[in-house]
Amino acid sequence: MQTLAIIGAQWGDEGKGKITDLLAEKCDLVVRYQGGHNAGHTIWVNGVKTVLHVIPSGVLHPHCLSVIGHGVVLEPENFLAELSKIQKVTKVTPDNLKLSSTATVITSYHKLLDAAREVQGPEKIGTTGKGIGPAYEDKVSRRAIKVKDLLDKDTLVRRLSMGYAEKAILFKHLYQIDIPAIESEVERLYAYGQTLKDYVVDTFSLIDQKLSQGKRVLFEGAQGILLDIDYGTYPYVTSSSTAASGIYTGAGCPGKKLEEVIGVAKAYTTRVGEGPFPTELFDDVGAYIQQTGKEIGATTGRKRRCGWLDIPLLRYSVKCSQLTSIALTKLDILSNMNELKICYAYEVNGKIVDCAYPGINLHNAKPLYKDFKPFKDSFDGGKPSAELDTYMSFIQENLGIPVGIYAYGPDRNQVVFRQDYHAGR
Ligand code: IMP
């Protein structure tokens, strides 16, 4: 297999970083194609925790080339801070990390606007406050600063001037905020450009070249399919294409198609921020999963909302991204519970619905549950119990794709490749 994608099949935080890190061992390139530092990919190696936000998770493998594609939005200050942090853990240089010259830059006013809108309302999205949405807005309106613009002061002044007056008026009169003077923003961004310039390349041609040399490429998704700007639970979504389609627009897979698309899903469901969540648990069981699973955002520190596994949502994700298999994470959190359920369908206006199609109002969806005998596995290297096998078999039979991988702890080696499953290896 030459091309592989790892994508969140729920609302993010599924444990993609861990699966990416594991499968990166057999890949030559790991490519991020969307999102920005709103992501938080946590990887544990030998008891040491590393959280990556915009730098691809392949960076912990010395043989891997890590690539930040043009679909990513990059906040230069944060990127450089993350870089210097990761350099204490592993060697990262312009030889093994490449940044697209046409990735979009997140500026000071994007962050200010993101925060101001969340305070002002009227409808709160519960964003990470990193300026992601406003940066993508500027991209679509053709006013964005690209990474290559940071490298030439005249271009930077010209590009930044577009819309700056409009933004200054908006901030002053609507939000009563003064944005930084254009001169200081130019100086700030130009200085960052000088620091990161050695990492900047045309990543599309790099990926093209590597694919034609037969190299193996892993595309690493951030957030999850249900947060996709087009496929997700709009407006409670992020502003990028988190589904597999985002790979073609945000990085490119020239001359090839994706051979394997692994959807990473938790053994239950979580969500941060606002938006519908049919299987959300407001009782002690939800609190237990939140605490036992340490369900706290790696980027924002917010508590995640928790609920039972939701098959209709996953069925929809499989269809949106042509997922070829599932990697099921955090099974250890469900071990030893007193009860165990999976939502297999919804009742909506008296009808039974088994896929969370966008035409369904998820606020009105009543989850229908199947009860399972709780499993009590200790995951000490033995075979999974019959109860755990039943739980996983139900998922794969209902989704029509295998649960090929499962994970039962945060470390790189707390992962099992199920019998006969060889994808990604
Ligand atoms: P934004 O991406 O900061 O604009 O936030 C939009 C929505 O996506 C909010 O509900 C966030 O909580 C959610 N979100 C963004 N990034 C992540 C992530 O990495 N994990 C989970 N949720 C996320």
GROMACS .gro file of C-alpha atoms in nm, residues 267-271 277-282 285-286 289 304-310 334 341 369:
model
   24
  267ALA     CA    1  -1.532   0.314   2.178
  268TYR     CA    2  -1.779   0.579   2.300
  269THR     CA    3  -1.853   0.932   2.175
  270THR     CA    4  -1.725   1.273   2.286
  271ARG     CA    5  -1.769   1.628   2.171
  277PHE     CA    6  -2.513   1.508   2.042
  278PRO     CA    7  -2.787   1.241   2.044
  279THR     CA    8  -2.620   0.991   2.279
  280GLU     CA    9  -2.485   1.247   2.528
  281LEU     CA   10  -2.504   1.123   2.887
  282PHE     CA   11  -2.593   1.376   3.156
  285VAL     CA   12  -2.225   0.722   3.362
  286GLY     CA   13  -2.132   1.026   3.150
  289ILE     CA   14  -1.652   0.819   3.128
  304ARG     CA   15  -1.549   1.702   2.677
  305ARG     CA   16  -1.914   1.597   2.666
  306CYS     CA   17  -1.945   1.216   2.673
  307GLY     CA   18  -2.198   0.957   2.554
  308TRP     CA   19  -2.242   0.605   2.421
  309LEU     CA   20  -2.110   0.495   2.084
  310ASP     CA   21  -2.335   0.619   1.804
  334LEU     CA   22  -1.528   0.097   2.906
  341LYS     CA   23  -2.477   0.028   2.532
  369TYR     CA   24  -2.987   0.135   2.230
   0.00000   0.00000   0.00000
